[in-house]
Short mmCIF file of C-alpha atoms and ligand atoms in Angstrom, two decimals:
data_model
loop_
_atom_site.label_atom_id
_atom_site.label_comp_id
_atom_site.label_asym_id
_atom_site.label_seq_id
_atom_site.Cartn_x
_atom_site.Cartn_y
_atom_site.Cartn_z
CA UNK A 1 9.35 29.41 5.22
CA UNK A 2 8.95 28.81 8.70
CA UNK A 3 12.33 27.79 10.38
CA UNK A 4 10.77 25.37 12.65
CA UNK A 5 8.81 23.98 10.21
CA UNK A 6 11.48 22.71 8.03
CA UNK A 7 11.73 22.76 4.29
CA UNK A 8 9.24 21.45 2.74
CA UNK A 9 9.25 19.98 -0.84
CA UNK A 10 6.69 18.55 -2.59
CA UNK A 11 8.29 15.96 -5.77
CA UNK A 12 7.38 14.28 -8.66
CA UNK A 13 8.62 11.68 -10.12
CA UNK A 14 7.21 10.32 -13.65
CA UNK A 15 9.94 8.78 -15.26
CA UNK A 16 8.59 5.46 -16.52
CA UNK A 17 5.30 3.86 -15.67
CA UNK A 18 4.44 5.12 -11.77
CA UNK A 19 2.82 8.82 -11.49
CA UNK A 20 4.14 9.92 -8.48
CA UNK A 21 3.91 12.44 -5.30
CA UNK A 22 4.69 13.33 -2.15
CA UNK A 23 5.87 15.68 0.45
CA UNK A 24 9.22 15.27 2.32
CA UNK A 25 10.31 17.73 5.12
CA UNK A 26 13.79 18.40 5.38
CA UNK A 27 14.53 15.90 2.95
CA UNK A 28 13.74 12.03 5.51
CA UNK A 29 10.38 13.05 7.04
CA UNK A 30 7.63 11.56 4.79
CA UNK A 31 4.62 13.47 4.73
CA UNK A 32 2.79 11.58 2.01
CA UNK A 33 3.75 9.32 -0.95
CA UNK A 34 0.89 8.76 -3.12
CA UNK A 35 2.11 6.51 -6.16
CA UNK A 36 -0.30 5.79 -9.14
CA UNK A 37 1.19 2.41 -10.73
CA UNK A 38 0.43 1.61 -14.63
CA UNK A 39 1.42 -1.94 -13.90
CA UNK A 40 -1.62 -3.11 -14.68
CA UNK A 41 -2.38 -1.51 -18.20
CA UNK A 42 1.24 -1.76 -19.56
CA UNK A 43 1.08 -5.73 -18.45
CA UNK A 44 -1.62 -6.47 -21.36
CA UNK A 45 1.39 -5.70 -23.81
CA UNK A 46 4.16 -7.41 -21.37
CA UNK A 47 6.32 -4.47 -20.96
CA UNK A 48 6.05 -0.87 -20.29
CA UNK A 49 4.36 1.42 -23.76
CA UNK A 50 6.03 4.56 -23.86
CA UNK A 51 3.21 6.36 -26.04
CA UNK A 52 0.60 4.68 -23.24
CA UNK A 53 2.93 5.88 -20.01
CA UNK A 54 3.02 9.47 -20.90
CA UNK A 55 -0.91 9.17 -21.52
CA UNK A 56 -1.32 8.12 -18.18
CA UNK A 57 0.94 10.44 -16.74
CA UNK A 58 -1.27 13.01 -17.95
CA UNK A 59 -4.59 11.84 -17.01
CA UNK A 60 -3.39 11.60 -13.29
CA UNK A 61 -0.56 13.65 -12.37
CA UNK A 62 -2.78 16.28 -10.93
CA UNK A 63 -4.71 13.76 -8.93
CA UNK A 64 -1.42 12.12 -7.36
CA UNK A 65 -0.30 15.79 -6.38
CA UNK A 66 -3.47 16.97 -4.88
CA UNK A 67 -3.81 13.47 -2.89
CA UNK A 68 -0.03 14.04 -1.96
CA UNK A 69 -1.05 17.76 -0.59
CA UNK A 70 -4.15 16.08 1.18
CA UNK A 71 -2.45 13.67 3.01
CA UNK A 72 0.37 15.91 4.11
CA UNK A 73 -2.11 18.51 5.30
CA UNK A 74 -0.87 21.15 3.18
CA UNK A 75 -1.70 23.16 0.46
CA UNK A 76 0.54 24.40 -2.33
CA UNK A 77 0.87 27.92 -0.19
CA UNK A 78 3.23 25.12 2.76
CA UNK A 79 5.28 24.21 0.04
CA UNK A 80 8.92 25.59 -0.26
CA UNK A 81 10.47 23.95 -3.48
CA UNK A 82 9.35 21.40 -5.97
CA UNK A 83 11.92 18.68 -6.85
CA UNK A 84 11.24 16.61 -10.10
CA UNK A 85 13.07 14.12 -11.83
CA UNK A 86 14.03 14.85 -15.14
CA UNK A 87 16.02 11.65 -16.24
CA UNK A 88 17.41 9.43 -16.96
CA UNK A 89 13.87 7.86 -18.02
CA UNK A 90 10.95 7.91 -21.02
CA UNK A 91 11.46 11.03 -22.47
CA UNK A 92 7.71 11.86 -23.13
CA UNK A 93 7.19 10.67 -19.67
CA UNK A 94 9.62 12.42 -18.34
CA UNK A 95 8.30 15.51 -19.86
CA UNK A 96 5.12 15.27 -18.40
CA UNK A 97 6.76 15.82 -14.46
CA UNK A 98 9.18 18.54 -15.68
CA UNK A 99 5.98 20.42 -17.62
CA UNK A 100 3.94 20.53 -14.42
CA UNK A 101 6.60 20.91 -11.93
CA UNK A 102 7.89 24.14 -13.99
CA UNK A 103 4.19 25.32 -13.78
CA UNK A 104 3.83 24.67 -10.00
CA UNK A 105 7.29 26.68 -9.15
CA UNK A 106 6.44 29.73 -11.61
CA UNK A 107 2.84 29.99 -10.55
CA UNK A 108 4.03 29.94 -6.67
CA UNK A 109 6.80 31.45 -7.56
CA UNK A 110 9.31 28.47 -5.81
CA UNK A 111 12.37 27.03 -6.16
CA UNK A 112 12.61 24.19 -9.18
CA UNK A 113 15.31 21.45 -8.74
CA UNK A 114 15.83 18.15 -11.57
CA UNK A 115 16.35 15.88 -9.69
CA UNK A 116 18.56 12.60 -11.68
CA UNK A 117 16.91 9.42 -11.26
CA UNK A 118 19.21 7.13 -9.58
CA UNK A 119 20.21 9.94 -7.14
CA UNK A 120 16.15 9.39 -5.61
CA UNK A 121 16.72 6.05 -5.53
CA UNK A 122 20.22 6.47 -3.41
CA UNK A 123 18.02 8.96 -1.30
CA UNK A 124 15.72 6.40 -0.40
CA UNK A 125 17.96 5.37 2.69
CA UNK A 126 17.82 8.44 3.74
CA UNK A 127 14.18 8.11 4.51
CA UNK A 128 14.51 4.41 5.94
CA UNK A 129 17.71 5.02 8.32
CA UNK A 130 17.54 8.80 10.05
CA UNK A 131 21.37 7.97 10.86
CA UNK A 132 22.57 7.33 7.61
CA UNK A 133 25.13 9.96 6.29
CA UNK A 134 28.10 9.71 3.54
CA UNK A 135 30.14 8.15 3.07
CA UNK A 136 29.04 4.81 1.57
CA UNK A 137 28.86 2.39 -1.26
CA UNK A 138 25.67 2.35 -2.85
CA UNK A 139 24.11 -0.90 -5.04
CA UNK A 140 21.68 0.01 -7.30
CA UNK A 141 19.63 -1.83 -8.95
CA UNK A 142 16.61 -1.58 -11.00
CA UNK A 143 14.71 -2.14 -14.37
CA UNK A 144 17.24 0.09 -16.03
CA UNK A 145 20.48 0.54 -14.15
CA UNK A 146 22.70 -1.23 -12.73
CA UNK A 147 24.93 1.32 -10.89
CA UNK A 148 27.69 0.55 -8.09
CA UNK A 149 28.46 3.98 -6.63
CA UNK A 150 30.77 5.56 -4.24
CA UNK A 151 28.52 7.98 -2.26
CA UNK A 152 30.97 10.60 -1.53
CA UNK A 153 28.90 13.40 -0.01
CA UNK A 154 25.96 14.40 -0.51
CA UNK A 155 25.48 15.06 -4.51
CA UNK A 156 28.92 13.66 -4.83
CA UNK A 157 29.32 10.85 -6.50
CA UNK A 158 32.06 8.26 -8.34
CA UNK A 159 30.46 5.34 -10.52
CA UNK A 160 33.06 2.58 -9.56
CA UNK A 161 30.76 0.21 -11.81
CA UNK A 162 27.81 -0.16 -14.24
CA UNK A 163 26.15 -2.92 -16.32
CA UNK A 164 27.51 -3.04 -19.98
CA UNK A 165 24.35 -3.96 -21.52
CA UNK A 166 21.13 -5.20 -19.80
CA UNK A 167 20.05 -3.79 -16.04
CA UNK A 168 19.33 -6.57 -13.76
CA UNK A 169 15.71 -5.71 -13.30
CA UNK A 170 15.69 -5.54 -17.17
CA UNK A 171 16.57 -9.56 -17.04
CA UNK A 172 14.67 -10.21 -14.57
CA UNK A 173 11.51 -8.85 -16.96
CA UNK A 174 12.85 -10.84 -19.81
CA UNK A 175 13.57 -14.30 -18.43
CA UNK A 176 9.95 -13.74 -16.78
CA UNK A 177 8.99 -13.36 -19.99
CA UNK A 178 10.65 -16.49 -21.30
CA UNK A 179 9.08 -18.38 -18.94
CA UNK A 180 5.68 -17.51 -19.26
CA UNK A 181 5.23 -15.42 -15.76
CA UNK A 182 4.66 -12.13 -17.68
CA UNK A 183 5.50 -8.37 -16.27
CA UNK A 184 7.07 -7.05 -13.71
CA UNK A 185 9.20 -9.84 -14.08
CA UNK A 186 10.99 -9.37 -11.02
CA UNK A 187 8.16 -9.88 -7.97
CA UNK A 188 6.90 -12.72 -10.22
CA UNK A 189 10.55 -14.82 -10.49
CA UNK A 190 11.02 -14.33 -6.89
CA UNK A 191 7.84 -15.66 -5.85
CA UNK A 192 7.94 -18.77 -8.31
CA UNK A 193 12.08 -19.11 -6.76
CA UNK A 194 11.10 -19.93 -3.57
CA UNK A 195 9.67 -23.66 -5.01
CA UNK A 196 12.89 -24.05 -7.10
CA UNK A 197 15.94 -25.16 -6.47
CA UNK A 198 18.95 -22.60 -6.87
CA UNK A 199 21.86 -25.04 -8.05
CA UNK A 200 19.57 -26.52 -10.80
CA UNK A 201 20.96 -25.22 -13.37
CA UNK A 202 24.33 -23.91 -13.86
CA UNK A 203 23.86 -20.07 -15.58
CA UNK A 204 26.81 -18.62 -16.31
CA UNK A 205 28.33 -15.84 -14.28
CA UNK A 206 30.12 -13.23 -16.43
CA UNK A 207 32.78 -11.31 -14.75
CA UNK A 208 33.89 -8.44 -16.77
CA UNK A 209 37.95 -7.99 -17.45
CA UNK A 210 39.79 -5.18 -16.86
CA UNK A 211 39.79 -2.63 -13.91
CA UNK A 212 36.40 -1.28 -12.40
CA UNK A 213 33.19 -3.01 -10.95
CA UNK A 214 31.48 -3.87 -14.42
CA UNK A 215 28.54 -5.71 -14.60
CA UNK A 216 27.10 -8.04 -17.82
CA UNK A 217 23.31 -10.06 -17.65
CA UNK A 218 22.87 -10.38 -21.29
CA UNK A 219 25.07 -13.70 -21.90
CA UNK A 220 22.97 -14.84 -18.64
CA UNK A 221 19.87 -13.82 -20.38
CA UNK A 222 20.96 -15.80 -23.48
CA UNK A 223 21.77 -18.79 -21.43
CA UNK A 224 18.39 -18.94 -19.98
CA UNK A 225 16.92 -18.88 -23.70
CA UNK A 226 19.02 -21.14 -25.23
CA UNK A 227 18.48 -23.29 -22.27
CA UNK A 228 14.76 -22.79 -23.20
CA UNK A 229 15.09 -23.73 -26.65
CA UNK A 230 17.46 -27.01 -25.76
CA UNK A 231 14.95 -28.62 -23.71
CA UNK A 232 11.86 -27.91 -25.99
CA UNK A 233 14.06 -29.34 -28.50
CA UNK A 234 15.00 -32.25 -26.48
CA UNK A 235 10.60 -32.59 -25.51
CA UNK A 236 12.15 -32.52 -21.40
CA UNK A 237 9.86 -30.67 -19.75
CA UNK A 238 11.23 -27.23 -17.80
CA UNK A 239 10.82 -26.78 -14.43
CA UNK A 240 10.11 -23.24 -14.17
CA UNK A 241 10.69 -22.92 -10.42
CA UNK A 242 14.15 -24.23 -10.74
CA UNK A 243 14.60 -21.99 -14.18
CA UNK A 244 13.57 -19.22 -11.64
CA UNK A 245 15.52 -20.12 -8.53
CA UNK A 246 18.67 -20.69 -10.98
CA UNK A 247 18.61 -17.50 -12.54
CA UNK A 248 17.79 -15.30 -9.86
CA UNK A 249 20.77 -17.51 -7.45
CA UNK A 250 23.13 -16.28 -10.59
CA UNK A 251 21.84 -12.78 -10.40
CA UNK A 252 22.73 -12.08 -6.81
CA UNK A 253 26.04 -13.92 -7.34
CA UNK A 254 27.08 -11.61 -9.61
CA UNK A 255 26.22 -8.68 -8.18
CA UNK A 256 27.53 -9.93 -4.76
CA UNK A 257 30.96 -10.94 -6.35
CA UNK A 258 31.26 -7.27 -7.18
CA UNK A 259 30.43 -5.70 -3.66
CA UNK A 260 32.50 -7.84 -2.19
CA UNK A 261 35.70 -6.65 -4.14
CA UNK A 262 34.48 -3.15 -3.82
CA UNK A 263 34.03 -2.96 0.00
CA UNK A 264 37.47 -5.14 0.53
CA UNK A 265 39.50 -2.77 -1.86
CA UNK A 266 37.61 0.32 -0.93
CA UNK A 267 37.63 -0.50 3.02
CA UNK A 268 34.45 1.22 3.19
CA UNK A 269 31.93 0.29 6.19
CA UNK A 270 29.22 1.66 5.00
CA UNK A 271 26.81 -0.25 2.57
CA UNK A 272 23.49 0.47 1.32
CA UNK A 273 21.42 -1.35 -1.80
CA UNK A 274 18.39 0.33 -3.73
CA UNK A 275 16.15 0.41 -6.69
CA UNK A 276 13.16 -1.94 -7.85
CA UNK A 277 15.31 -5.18 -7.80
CA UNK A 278 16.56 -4.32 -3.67
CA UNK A 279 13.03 -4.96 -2.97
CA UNK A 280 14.28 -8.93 -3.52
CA UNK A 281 14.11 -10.79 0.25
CA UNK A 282 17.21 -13.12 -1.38
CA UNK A 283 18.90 -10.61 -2.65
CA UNK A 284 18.63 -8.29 0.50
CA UNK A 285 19.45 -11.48 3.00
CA UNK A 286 22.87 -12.21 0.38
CA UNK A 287 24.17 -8.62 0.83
CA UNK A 288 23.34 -8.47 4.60
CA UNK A 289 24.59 -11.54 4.76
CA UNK A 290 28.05 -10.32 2.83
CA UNK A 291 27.84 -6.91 4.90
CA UNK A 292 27.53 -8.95 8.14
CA UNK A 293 30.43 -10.95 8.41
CA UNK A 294 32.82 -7.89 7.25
CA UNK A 295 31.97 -5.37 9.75
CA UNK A 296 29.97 -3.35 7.31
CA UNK A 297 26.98 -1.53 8.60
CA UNK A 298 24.16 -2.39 6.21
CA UNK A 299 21.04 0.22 4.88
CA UNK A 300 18.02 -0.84 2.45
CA UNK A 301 15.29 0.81 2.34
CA UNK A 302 11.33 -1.22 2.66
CA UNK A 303 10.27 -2.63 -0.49
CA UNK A 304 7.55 0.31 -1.34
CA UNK A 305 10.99 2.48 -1.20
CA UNK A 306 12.92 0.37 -3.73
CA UNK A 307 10.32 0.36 -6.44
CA UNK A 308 9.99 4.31 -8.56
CA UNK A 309 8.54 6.22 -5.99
CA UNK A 310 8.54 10.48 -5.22
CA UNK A 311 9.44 10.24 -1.71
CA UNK A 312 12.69 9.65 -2.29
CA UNK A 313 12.92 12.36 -5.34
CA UNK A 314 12.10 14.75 -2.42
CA UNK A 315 14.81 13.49 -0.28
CA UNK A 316 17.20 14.23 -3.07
CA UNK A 317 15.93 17.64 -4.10
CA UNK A 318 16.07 18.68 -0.18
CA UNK A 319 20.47 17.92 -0.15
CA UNK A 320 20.16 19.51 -3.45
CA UNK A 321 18.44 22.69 -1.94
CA UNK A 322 20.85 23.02 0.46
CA UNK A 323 23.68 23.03 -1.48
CA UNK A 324 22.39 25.67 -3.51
CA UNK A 325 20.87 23.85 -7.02
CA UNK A 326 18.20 25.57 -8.43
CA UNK A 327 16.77 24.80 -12.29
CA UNK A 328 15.79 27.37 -14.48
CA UNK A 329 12.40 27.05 -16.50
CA UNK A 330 14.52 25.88 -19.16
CA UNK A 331 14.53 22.90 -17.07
CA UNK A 332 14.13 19.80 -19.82
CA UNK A 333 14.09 15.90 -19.88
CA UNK A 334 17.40 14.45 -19.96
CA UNK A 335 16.53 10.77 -21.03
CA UNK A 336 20.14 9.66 -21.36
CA UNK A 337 21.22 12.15 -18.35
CA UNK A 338 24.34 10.39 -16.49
CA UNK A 339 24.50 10.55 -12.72
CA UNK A 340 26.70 13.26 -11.19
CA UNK A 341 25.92 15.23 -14.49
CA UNK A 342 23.80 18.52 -14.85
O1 LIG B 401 13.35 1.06 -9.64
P1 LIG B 401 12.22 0.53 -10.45
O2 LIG B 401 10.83 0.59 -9.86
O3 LIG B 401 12.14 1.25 -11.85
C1 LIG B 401 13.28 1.63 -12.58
O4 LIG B 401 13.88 2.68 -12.24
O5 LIG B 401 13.66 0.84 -13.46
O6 LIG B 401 12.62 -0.98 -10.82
C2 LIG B 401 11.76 -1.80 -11.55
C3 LIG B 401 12.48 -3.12 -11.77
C4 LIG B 401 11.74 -4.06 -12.72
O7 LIG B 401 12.67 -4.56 -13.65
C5 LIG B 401 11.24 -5.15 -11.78
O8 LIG B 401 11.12 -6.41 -12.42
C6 LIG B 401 12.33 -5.17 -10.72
O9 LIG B 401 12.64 -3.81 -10.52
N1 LIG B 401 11.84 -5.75 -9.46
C7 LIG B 401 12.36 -6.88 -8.92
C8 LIG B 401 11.57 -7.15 -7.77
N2 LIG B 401 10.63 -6.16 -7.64
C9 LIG B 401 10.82 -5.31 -8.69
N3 LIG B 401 13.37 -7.67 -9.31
C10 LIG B 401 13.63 -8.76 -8.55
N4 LIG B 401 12.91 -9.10 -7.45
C11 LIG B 401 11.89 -8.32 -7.02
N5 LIG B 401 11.19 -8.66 -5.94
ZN1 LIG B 402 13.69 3.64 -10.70
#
């Protein structure tokens, strides 16, 4: 490695249904960030096919990484560690990442470093804001987790909340579903929202008892159906716009309510939001809005950062390097791994 060309780490991230690479220098500089998306084929069956994902992954995982080296003007020879996520995700999709990322390091004979999940998408305001160090509270949100964290330090971490059934972006894809919009869920909702009116419909909010900074969208979820169901019963005709804007308003109340206790009992001034649903305009103008009038500095990455990307895998696996983790080629998909866990 060349001192004053930084580390350089080239990451993968195949976790659910986007085949992805790129190459980060010292873990915020984006080299390249070439993301294959199965969107398209997993949306003929409205939701993502496991069996069909890891398929995919197969087929193009190569041609993501060589694109990825392209871009970056490097070759595999430039590259000083490979970081890979190895869960929480699809196992079998998982396993395609892990398999080719263990190849890559043992050929070259590299560092290896798993990488969790939810950790890349933390890392993704790394990339956006240069400035950004721990410590800071950390929304995330995507198709499958719901995660309020303390960011301690780098690596460090202390879960003040979680969802106790669905995610929010895992809502999002099943109301959209109800509703006849289809998958992703999410992108769809918010774009049909904006014709809708928000107070429409009165969803229920469910605060969770007890101490912590729990989260619950499945008696939402059931509300929305059994809304549904009442007015097809009833022959009144359903607005979906305002089905839309109502659900999605109840959403980001929810999750607000929480930060909002968090950063008043915590005193932290430091805020930051990620993961596929952050890449919602409402939802990103709600906690700006929250952030704003506290005196809390506010971080979220662009849109193409939120959503499953490798870019922010290697901005992970670069604090990781530097504090020393290295996997073995026993390295293994962890589909249920939990953050802060190894
Ligand atoms: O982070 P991500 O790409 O994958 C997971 O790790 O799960 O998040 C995907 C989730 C999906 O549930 C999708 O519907 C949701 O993020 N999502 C959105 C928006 N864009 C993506 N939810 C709400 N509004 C959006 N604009
Ligand atoms: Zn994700």
């Amino acid at each position: 490695m060349n001192q004053q060309q930084g580390i350089r780490i080239l990451a993968i991230e195949t976790s659910c249904d986007e085949t992805a690479a790129a190459v980060v220098v010292d873990g915020r500089e984006v080299r390249s960030n070439i993301i294959f998306s199965q969107i398209a084929l997993h949306t003929l069956y409205g939701g993502v096919v496991p069996e069909i994902a890891s398929r995919k992954h197969i087929e193009k995982i190569n041609q993501v990484i060589t694109e990825a080296l392209q871009k970056a003007e490097m070759t595999l020879d430039d590259i000083d560690a490979i970081g890979v996520t190895y869960g929480p995700g699809l196992v079998g999709a998982l396993l395609v990442g892990v398999a080719e990322a263990k190849a890559i390091g043992y050929a070259k004979g590299i560092p290896l470093i798993g990488v969790h999940h939810i950790e890349g998408h933390i890392s993704a305001n790394y990339i956006e804001d240069k400035d950004l160090e721990p410590p800071f509270l950390c929304l995330i949100v995507s198709g499958g987790h719901t995660h309020l964290v303390h960011v301690l330090d780098y690596g460090s971490y202390a879960i003040l909340g979680r969802t106790m059934d669905d995610a929010a972006g895992e809502a999002f894809d099943k109301v959209a579903r109800a509703i006849g919009l289809g998958y992703p869920g999410g992108p769809k909702i918010e774009s049909v929202a904006r014709r809708g009116r928000s107070d429409a419909i009165a969803f229920p909010r469910a605060s969770i008892a007890g101490e912590g900074y729990h989260f619950s969208f499945s008696g939402m979820k059931s509300a929305v159906l059994n809304y549904l169901n009442s007015c097809q019963m009833k022959r009144e005709a359903i607005v979906q716009e305002d089905v839309a804007a109502s659900f999605q308003q109840a959403v980001i109340d929810v999750l607000t309510g929480n930060v909002i206790r968090a950063l008043e009992e915590t005193g932290v001034k430091k805020f930051a939001l990620a993961g596929g649903v952050a890449s919602n305009q409402t939802l990103r103008n709600a906690l700006a809005a929250v952030c704003g009038c506290r005196d809390v500095a506010f971080y979220c990455p662009s849109p193409a950062l939120c959503t499953d990307n490798a870019a922010m895998i290697g901005a992970a696996a670069y604090y990781n390097y530097r504090a020393g983790v290295r996997s073995g080629l026993d390295l293994n998909a962890v589909p249920n791994l939990k953050l802060g866990e190894r």
